[in-house]
Amino acid sequence: PYPTANAGTDQAICSGQTIQIGSATSANHTYSWLPVTGLSNPALSNPNSTLTNTSPSPVTTSYIVTVTSLITGCINRDTVTVTVSPLPAANAGLNKIFCSTDTVSIGSPPVSGNTYSWTPVTGLSNSTVANPDLSLTNATTNPVNTNYIVAVVNSVS
């Protein structure tokens, strides 16, 4: 009989994320994965895969596991596809200097599929958009600095 080859289910990840592919080890079998790119150990039945993507679009890698029975010499293969999405770009924009009670826009244009979260929320028109308006009041005679941070999550994360 042919050995059971199980590369696992197709997966979608973000660039740099580590996942495990494959299945549990069976006694008296050897395992070999191709390509070896991003794999922790291509001779394991269930190696970790860590892939990066610097292109603006998702990239796929199809891994093939070859399982060989040490008893019968029979060989079987299976494939799993890993789709790697690029990390979303977080852009809070340039530093702004403005007068008390004026309104300025911060951030950058929105990207479809991304969600945004700003901290702190003080003075923001909406803390969940890519480019909120900001209005602050300064009751002192000295300039006040406030740092705003935007976290961006894409639909894969």
XYZ file of N, CA, C and O in Angstrom:
628
model
N 0.829 -1.204 0.000
C 0.000 0.000 0.000
C 0.866 1.258 0.000
O 1.988 1.258 0.510
N 0.315 2.294 -0.594
C 1.018 3.575 -0.605
C 0.977 4.210 0.780
O -0.031 4.100 1.483
N 2.043 4.867 1.173
C 2.005 5.584 2.451
C 1.071 6.787 2.326
O 0.833 7.290 1.232
N 0.550 7.227 3.448
C -0.322 8.398 3.446
C 0.531 9.657 3.399
O 1.414 9.846 4.228
N 0.240 10.500 2.404
C 0.933 11.790 2.285
C -0.098 12.874 2.551
O -1.134 12.937 1.887
N 0.183 13.713 3.556
C -0.752 14.778 3.909
C 0.033 16.060 4.150
O 0.646 16.238 5.199
N -0.005 16.947 3.156
C 0.715 18.224 3.257
C -0.069 19.244 4.080
O 0.456 20.296 4.406
N -1.319 18.947 4.408
C -2.148 19.869 5.181
C -3.063 20.673 4.279
O -3.089 20.499 3.058
N -3.821 21.573 4.902
C -4.767 22.398 4.154
C -4.086 23.678 3.681
O -3.156 24.174 4.319
N -4.548 24.197 2.547
C -4.019 25.452 2.026
C -4.211 26.545 3.075
O -5.209 26.545 3.803
N -3.238 27.476 3.137
C -3.280 28.506 4.167
C -2.939 29.868 3.595
O -2.196 29.971 2.617
N -3.480 30.907 4.211
C -3.160 32.298 3.873
C -2.562 32.948 5.108
O -3.127 32.849 6.203
N -1.408 33.604 4.929
C -0.698 34.229 6.046
C -0.216 35.613 5.647
O -0.251 35.985 4.478
N 0.249 36.356 6.624
C 0.897 37.640 6.378
C 2.401 37.424 6.279
O 2.935 36.476 6.868
N 3.064 38.296 5.571
C 4.503 38.221 5.400
C 5.199 38.121 6.749
O 4.906 38.874 7.674
N 6.112 37.148 6.867
C 6.880 36.966 8.090
C 6.226 36.070 9.119
O 6.856 35.697 10.110
N 4.968 35.709 8.924
C 4.258 34.852 9.874
C 4.746 33.408 9.727
O 5.062 32.956 8.634
N 4.798 32.661 10.822
C 5.208 31.258 10.806
C 3.993 30.370 11.000
O 3.178 30.609 11.893
N 3.886 29.348 10.149
C 2.814 28.357 10.262
C 3.424 26.963 10.196
O 4.554 26.799 9.747
N 2.665 25.984 10.617
C 3.100 24.600 10.494
C 2.312 23.956 9.360
O 1.089 24.125 9.275
N 3.012 23.251 8.483
C 2.351 22.529 7.403
C 2.599 21.037 7.612
O 3.411 20.643 8.436
N 1.885 20.205 6.870
C 2.071 18.765 6.976
C 1.191 18.147 8.029
O 0.155 18.702 8.411
N 1.608 16.977 8.503
C 0.819 16.232 9.483
C 1.753 15.464 10.407
O 2.971 15.540 10.273
N 1.168 14.686 11.298
C 1.955 13.926 12.277
C 2.852 12.904 11.579
O 2.522 12.401 10.498
N 3.950 12.586 12.211
C 4.906 11.622 11.689
C 4.367 10.202 11.829
O 3.790 9.853 12.848
N 4.574 9.404 10.788
C 4.246 7.972 10.848
C 5.550 7.188 10.939
O 6.521 7.505 10.243
N 5.556 6.169 11.775
C 6.766 5.346 11.940
C 7.131 4.686 10.616
O 6.257 4.388 9.788
N 8.413 4.473 10.416
C 8.934 3.780 9.235
C 8.667 4.516 7.924
O 8.471 3.892 6.881
N 8.642 5.842 7.993
C 8.466 6.662 6.799
C 9.498 7.791 6.795
O 9.915 8.265 7.848
N 9.896 8.213 5.598
C 10.740 9.395 5.466
C 9.944 10.469 4.751
O 9.000 10.176 3.998
N 10.338 11.716 4.978
C 9.623 12.863 4.428
C 10.611 13.789 3.736
O 11.723 13.998 4.221
N 10.175 14.317 2.611
C 11.005 15.256 1.868
C 10.098 16.309 1.238
O 9.158 15.972 0.520
N 10.400 17.595 1.534
C 9.588 18.708 1.033
C 10.341 19.489 -0.038
O 11.540 19.713 0.072
N 9.606 19.933 -1.043
C 10.134 20.832 -2.071
C 9.085 21.887 -2.377
O 7.899 21.556 -2.425
N 9.468 23.121 -2.597
C 10.804 23.663 -2.399
C 11.114 23.745 -0.900
O 10.211 23.622 -0.071
N 12.353 23.985 -0.574
C 12.759 24.063 0.827
C 12.695 25.496 1.356
O 12.876 25.722 2.548
N 12.390 26.444 0.492
C 12.331 27.860 0.860
C 11.417 28.093 2.057
O 10.253 27.711 2.033
N 11.975 28.700 3.098
C 11.196 29.075 4.276
C 10.912 27.950 5.247
O 10.281 28.177 6.280
N 11.335 26.729 4.956
C 11.033 25.596 5.834
C 12.065 25.444 6.935
O 13.267 25.597 6.710
N 11.592 25.088 8.136
C 12.487 24.872 9.277
C 13.342 23.626 9.071
O 14.514 23.614 9.425
N 12.749 22.562 8.510
C 13.473 21.325 8.246
C 12.685 20.534 7.195
O 11.636 19.974 7.511
N 13.177 20.459 5.953
C 12.435 19.786 4.887
C 12.373 18.263 5.029
O 11.743 17.600 4.222
N 12.996 17.693 6.061
C 12.945 16.253 6.284
C 11.924 15.868 7.359
O 11.764 14.690 7.671
N 11.204 16.862 7.910
C 10.168 16.577 8.909
C 8.819 16.339 8.231
O 8.578 16.821 7.130
N 7.933 15.653 8.913
C 6.577 15.459 8.381
C 5.743 16.723 8.499
O 4.801 16.919 7.738
N 6.105 17.586 9.453
C 5.315 18.803 9.704
C 6.226 19.994 10.032
O 6.217 20.508 11.144
N 6.987 20.463 9.036
C 7.903 21.581 9.303
C 7.163 22.903 9.466
O 6.008 23.048 9.051
N 7.846 23.862 10.059
C 7.343 25.236 10.104
C 7.742 25.928 8.812
O 8.820 25.689 8.273
N 6.853 26.779 8.332
C 7.131 27.573 7.139
C 7.034 29.043 7.517
O 6.031 29.483 8.078
N 8.079 29.793 7.207
C 8.092 31.235 7.413
C 8.453 31.873 6.079
O 9.564 31.701 5.591
N 7.497 32.571 5.497
C 7.705 33.191 4.190
C 7.515 34.693 4.298
O 6.724 35.172 5.114
N 8.239 35.434 3.463
C 8.088 36.885 3.416
C 7.631 37.289 2.017
O 7.849 36.562 1.040
N 7.000 38.441 1.954
C 6.515 38.967 0.679
C 6.757 40.469 0.673
O 6.184 41.192 1.475
N 7.592 40.921 -0.253
C 7.863 42.353 -0.375
C 7.156 42.964 -1.577
O 7.274 44.158 -1.807
N 6.415 42.154 -2.329
C 5.667 42.692 -3.466
C 4.347 43.269 -2.968
O 3.897 42.945 -1.868
N 3.683 44.106 -3.755
C 2.415 44.682 -3.301
C 1.231 43.715 -3.367
O 0.180 43.985 -2.815
N 1.392 42.581 -4.027
C 0.308 41.609 -4.185
C 0.642 40.314 -3.464
O 1.819 40.014 -3.231
N -0.387 39.517 -3.133
C -0.114 38.218 -2.511
C 0.736 37.325 -3.430
O 0.635 37.408 -4.654
N 1.565 36.480 -2.806
C 2.424 35.543 -3.519
C 2.117 34.153 -2.985
O 1.925 33.976 -1.784
N 2.077 33.161 -3.871
C 1.808 31.795 -3.426
C 3.036 30.915 -3.587
O 3.831 31.087 -4.508
N 3.167 29.975 -2.676
C 4.185 28.938 -2.750
C 3.471 27.609 -2.580
O 2.706 27.435 -1.627
N 3.710 26.694 -3.507
C 3.144 25.347 -3.401
C 4.243 24.405 -2.941
O 5.270 24.260 -3.602
N 4.012 23.802 -1.779
C 4.956 22.832 -1.226
C 4.461 21.423 -1.558
O 3.275 21.132 -1.422
N 5.398 20.557 -1.952
C 5.086 19.159 -2.224
C 5.836 18.309 -1.216
O 7.061 18.439 -1.068
N 5.095 17.448 -0.503
C 5.743 16.505 0.412
C 5.768 15.142 -0.268
O 4.779 14.704 -0.851
N 6.933 14.503 -0.215
C 7.092 13.136 -0.713
C 7.310 12.241 0.492
O 8.238 12.463 1.279
N 6.437 11.252 0.647
C 6.517 10.314 1.771
C 6.936 8.952 1.208
O 6.334 8.456 0.248
N 7.962 8.371 1.801
C 8.470 7.068 1.371
C 8.366 6.083 2.522
O 8.817 6.368 3.637
N 7.772 4.923 2.238
C 7.690 3.859 3.235
C 9.022 3.130 3.273
O 9.518 2.656 2.239
N 9.631 3.038 4.466
C 10.895 2.322 4.611
C 10.696 0.809 4.538
O 11.663 0.066 4.330
N 9.466 0.346 4.672
C 9.184 -1.093 4.635
C 8.933 -1.561 3.208
O 9.510 -2.544 2.755
N 8.073 -0.834 2.468
C 7.701 -1.281 1.119
C 8.455 -0.544 0.017
O 8.464 -0.994 -1.121
N 9.012 0.618 0.342
C 9.658 1.431 -0.682
C 8.672 2.241 -1.503
O 9.057 2.969 -2.424
N 7.382 2.116 -1.218
C 6.363 2.861 -1.962
C 6.431 4.339 -1.619
O 6.792 4.727 -0.499
N 6.052 5.167 -2.598
C 6.131 6.625 -2.472
C 4.764 7.228 -2.752
O 4.037 6.759 -3.634
N 4.450 8.288 -2.012
C 3.215 9.046 -2.260
C 3.536 10.528 -2.067
O 4.469 10.884 -1.336
N 2.760 11.404 -2.702
C 2.992 12.849 -2.629
C 1.682 13.585 -2.376
O 0.616 13.133 -2.745
N 1.819 14.774 -1.788
C 0.681 15.680 -1.594
C 1.207 17.105 -1.657
O 2.403 17.354 -1.433
N 0.308 18.038 -1.942
C 0.688 19.445 -2.109
C -0.156 20.330 -1.203
O -1.339 20.079 -1.003
N 0.468 21.393 -0.689
C -0.226 22.434 0.062
C 0.226 23.775 -0.513
O 1.391 23.938 -0.881
N -0.710 24.694 -0.608
C -0.400 26.034 -1.120
C -0.486 27.035 0.018
O -1.471 27.066 0.755
N 0.560 27.856 0.154
C 0.597 28.910 1.156
C 0.593 30.246 0.407
O 1.468 30.497 -0.426
N -0.417 31.064 0.683
C -0.523 32.389 0.082
C -0.049 33.413 1.102
O -0.562 33.457 2.221
N 0.927 34.226 0.699
C 1.543 35.192 1.606
C 1.172 36.606 1.160
O 1.532 37.031 0.063
N 0.452 37.301 2.014
C 0.092 38.690 1.732
C 1.158 39.623 2.283
O 1.761 39.337 3.323
N 1.396 40.744 1.596
C 2.368 41.704 2.123
C 1.817 42.360 3.387
O 0.604 42.412 3.596
N 2.713 42.845 4.222
C 2.274 43.587 5.406
C 1.666 44.906 4.955
O 2.142 45.523 3.992
N 0.623 45.361 5.620
C 0.036 46.645 5.241
C 0.977 47.785 5.630
O 1.749 47.674 6.584
N 0.919 48.849 4.865
C 1.743 50.021 5.166
C 1.015 50.896 6.181
O -0.168 51.204 6.014
N 1.709 51.271 7.226
C 1.162 52.195 8.220
C 1.836 53.546 8.004
O 3.055 53.651 8.040
N 1.019 54.575 7.770
C 1.574 55.899 7.492
C 0.764 56.948 8.249
O -0.348 57.299 7.852
N 1.347 57.457 9.322
C 0.681 58.482 10.127
C 0.826 59.866 9.497
O 0.194 60.820 9.946
N 1.636 59.963 8.457
C 1.822 61.252 7.781
C 2.976 62.041 8.366
O 3.670 61.603 9.276
N 3.162 63.227 7.818
C 4.232 64.119 8.266
C 3.861 64.807 9.569
O 2.678 64.940 9.899
N 4.870 65.267 10.299
C 4.616 66.051 11.505
C 3.859 67.314 11.125
O 4.089 67.893 10.063
N 2.956 67.739 11.996
C 2.139 68.930 11.740
C 2.350 69.951 12.846
O 2.444 69.599 14.019
N 2.424 71.210 12.457
C 2.436 72.320 13.402
C 1.230 73.177 13.048
O 1.068 73.592 11.903
N 0.365 73.416 14.048
C -0.826 74.216 13.776
C -1.265 74.943 15.038
O -0.849 74.613 16.142
N -2.105 75.922 14.847
C -2.572 76.741 15.963
C -3.727 76.063 16.698
O -4.484 75.283 16.112
N -3.861 76.409 17.970
C -4.926 75.880 18.814
C -6.271 76.109 18.136
O -6.538 77.184 17.608
N -7.097 75.093 18.154
C -8.458 75.022 17.592
C -8.487 74.930 16.069
O -9.555 74.760 15.498
N -7.353 75.031 15.362
C -7.352 74.781 13.921
C -7.551 73.281 13.690
O -7.365 72.462 14.594
N -7.886 72.927 12.476
C -8.073 71.519 12.115
C -7.105 71.159 10.994
O -6.978 71.900 10.014
N -6.427 70.030 11.162
C -5.531 69.502 10.135
C -5.887 68.039 9.886
O -6.507 67.391 10.729
N -5.490 67.539 8.750
C -5.690 66.130 8.426
C -4.372 65.402 8.657
O -3.304 65.902 8.290
N -4.436 64.224 9.286
C -3.244 63.409 9.490
C -3.462 62.060 8.805
O -4.571 61.724 8.399
N -2.399 61.296 8.681
C -2.512 59.971 8.079
C -2.267 59.992 6.592
O -1.574 60.858 6.061
N -2.860 59.025 5.898
C -2.678 58.861 4.471
C -3.968 58.298 3.872
O -4.865 57.891 4.603
N -4.075 58.273 2.548
C -5.299 57.735 1.936
C -5.555 56.288 2.363
O -4.611 55.515 2.568
N -6.818 55.913 2.490
C -7.148 54.543 2.900
C -6.814 53.527 1.815
O -6.795 53.852 0.626
N -6.564 52.290 2.234
C -6.326 51.180 1.323
C -7.435 50.164 1.549
O -7.712 49.774 2.685
N -8.071 49.741 0.470
C -9.165 48.775 0.551
C -8.707 47.502 1.255
O -7.633 46.976 0.971
N -9.512 47.008 2.181
C -9.187 45.795 2.929
C -8.437 46.034 4.222
O -8.265 45.118 5.008
N -7.971 47.266 4.441
C -7.255 47.586 5.675
C -8.200 48.219 6.687
O -9.133 48.925 6.305
N -7.940 47.971 7.969
C -8.644 48.673 9.035
C -7.605 49.475 9.811
O -6.433 49.106 9.872
N -8.057 50.574 10.418
C -7.158 51.531 11.053
C -7.589 51.790 12.485
O -8.781 51.810 12.788
N -6.604 52.014 13.349
C -6.878 52.322 14.749
C -5.820 53.304 15.244
O -4.624 52.978 15.257
N -6.269 54.502 15.647
C -5.365 55.556 16.101
C -5.373 55.653 17.621
O -6.421 55.496 18.255
N -4.203 55.953 18.190
C -4.102 56.265 19.611
C -3.136 57.436 19.775
O -2.154 57.514 19.030
N -3.391 58.334 20.689
C -4.631 58.488 21.449
C -5.752 58.958 20.522
O -5.501 59.360 19.388
N -6.963 58.963 21.023
C -8.115 59.376 20.209
C -8.454 60.851 20.418
O -9.278 61.403 19.690
N -7.812 61.489 21.370
C -8.080 62.887 21.709
C -7.951 63.786 20.479
O -6.924 63.789 19.811
N -9.012 64.524 20.175
C -8.998 65.496 19.100
C -9.257 64.944 17.716
O -9.355 65.710 16.754
N -9.368 63.630 17.584
C -9.579 63.029 16.269
C -11.049 63.019 15.891
O -11.922 62.766 16.722
N -11.319 63.265 14.618
C -12.693 63.205 14.127
C -13.202 61.768 14.112
O -14.392 61.524 14.297
N -12.304 60.810 13.872
C -12.669 59.393 13.829
C -11.379 58.596 13.993
O -10.476 58.705 13.169
N -11.276 57.773 15.017
C -10.035 57.041 15.295
C -9.922 55.746 14.505
O -8.960 55.002 14.671
N -10.885 55.462 13.613
C -10.855 54.208 12.857
C -10.786 54.435 11.347
O -11.135 53.554 10.571
N -10.333 55.600 10.922
C -10.149 55.864 9.492
C -8.659 56.101 9.222
O -7.889 56.394 10.133
N -8.281 56.019 7.961
C -6.873 56.164 7.583
C -6.369 57.585 7.737
O -5.200 57.805 8.040
N -7.238 58.569 7.529
C -6.802 59.972 7.532
C -7.807 60.863 8.260
O -8.518 61.649 7.643
N -7.851 60.775 9.586
C -8.804 61.585 10.353
C -8.392 63.059 10.395
O -7.235 63.407 10.172
N -9.369 63.890 10.686
C -9.080 65.297 10.979
C -8.708 65.398 12.450
O -9.217 64.657 13.292
N -7.815 66.356 12.756
C -7.324 66.551 14.118
C -7.503 68.005 14.508
O -7.104 68.902 13.775
N -8.118 68.208 15.659
C -8.287 69.549 16.205
C -8.011 69.491 17.701
O -8.623 68.703 18.420
N -7.057 70.304 18.155
C -6.689 70.333 19.566
C -6.725 71.760 20.088
O -6.486 72.708 19.342
N -6.993 71.886 21.369
C -6.983 73.192 22.012
C -5.836 73.219 23.015
O -5.664 72.288 23.802
N -5.067 74.307 22.966
C -3.950 74.471 23.883
C -4.225 75.707 24.732
O -4.246 76.828 24.241
N -4.437 75.498 26.032
C -4.743 76.600 26.948
C -3.489 77.200 27.570
O -3.582 78.133 28.371
N -2.322 76.699 27.206
C -1.078 77.229 27.770
C -0.433 78.191 26.777
O -0.859 78.323 25.641
N 0.625 78.839 27.206
C 1.357 79.743 26.314
C 2.510 79.027 25.619
O 3.185 79.614 24.787
N 2.725 77.769 25.987
C 3.816 76.988 25.400
C 3.267 75.987 24.383
O 2.147 75.489 24.536
N 4.058 75.660 23.383
C 3.637 74.621 22.439
C 3.455 73.279 23.151
O 4.147 72.982 24.131
N 2.526 72.478 22.674
C 2.276 71.149 23.221
C 2.479 70.130 22.101
O 1.970 70.324 20.993
N 3.230 69.097 22.401
C 3.458 68.026 21.424
C 2.604 66.824 21.794
O 2.558 66.422 22.959
N 1.950 66.236 20.802
C 1.198 65.002 20.991
C 1.584 64.050 19.873
O 1.551 64.431 18.698
N 1.977 62.846 20.230
C 2.315 61.824 19.237
C 1.113 60.937 18.995
O 0.524 60.406 19.945
N 0.758 60.763 17.727
C -0.335 59.877 17.339
C 0.238 58.664 16.629
O 1.151 58.783 15.811
N -0.293 57.497 16.948
C 0.167 56.232 16.385
C -1.008 55.580 15.674
O -2.114 55.495 16.215
N -0.753 55.087 14.446
C -1.787 54.369 13.723
C -1.361 52.899 13.584
O -0.220 52.611 13.239
N -2.283 52.001 13.882
C -2.078 50.568 13.664
C -2.938 50.166 12.475
O -4.109 50.548 12.381
N -2.356 49.428 11.543
C -3.063 49.017 10.333
C -3.093 47.502 10.278
O -2.077 46.840 10.466
N -4.282 46.954 10.034
C -4.468 45.518 9.916
C -5.097 45.246 8.556
O -6.057 45.920 8.167
N -4.534 44.249 7.819
C -5.180 43.899 6.558
C -6.105 42.715 6.780
O -6.140 42.126 7.855
N -6.857 42.346 5.770
C -7.904 41.337 5.921
C -7.367 39.949 6.223
O -8.107 39.092 6.649
N -6.062 39.686 6.013
C -5.493 38.362 6.290
C -5.111 38.217 7.739
O -5.217 37.152 8.318
N -4.649 39.313 8.385
C -4.112 39.198 9.734
C -5.121 38.824 10.765
O -6.243 38.925 10.717
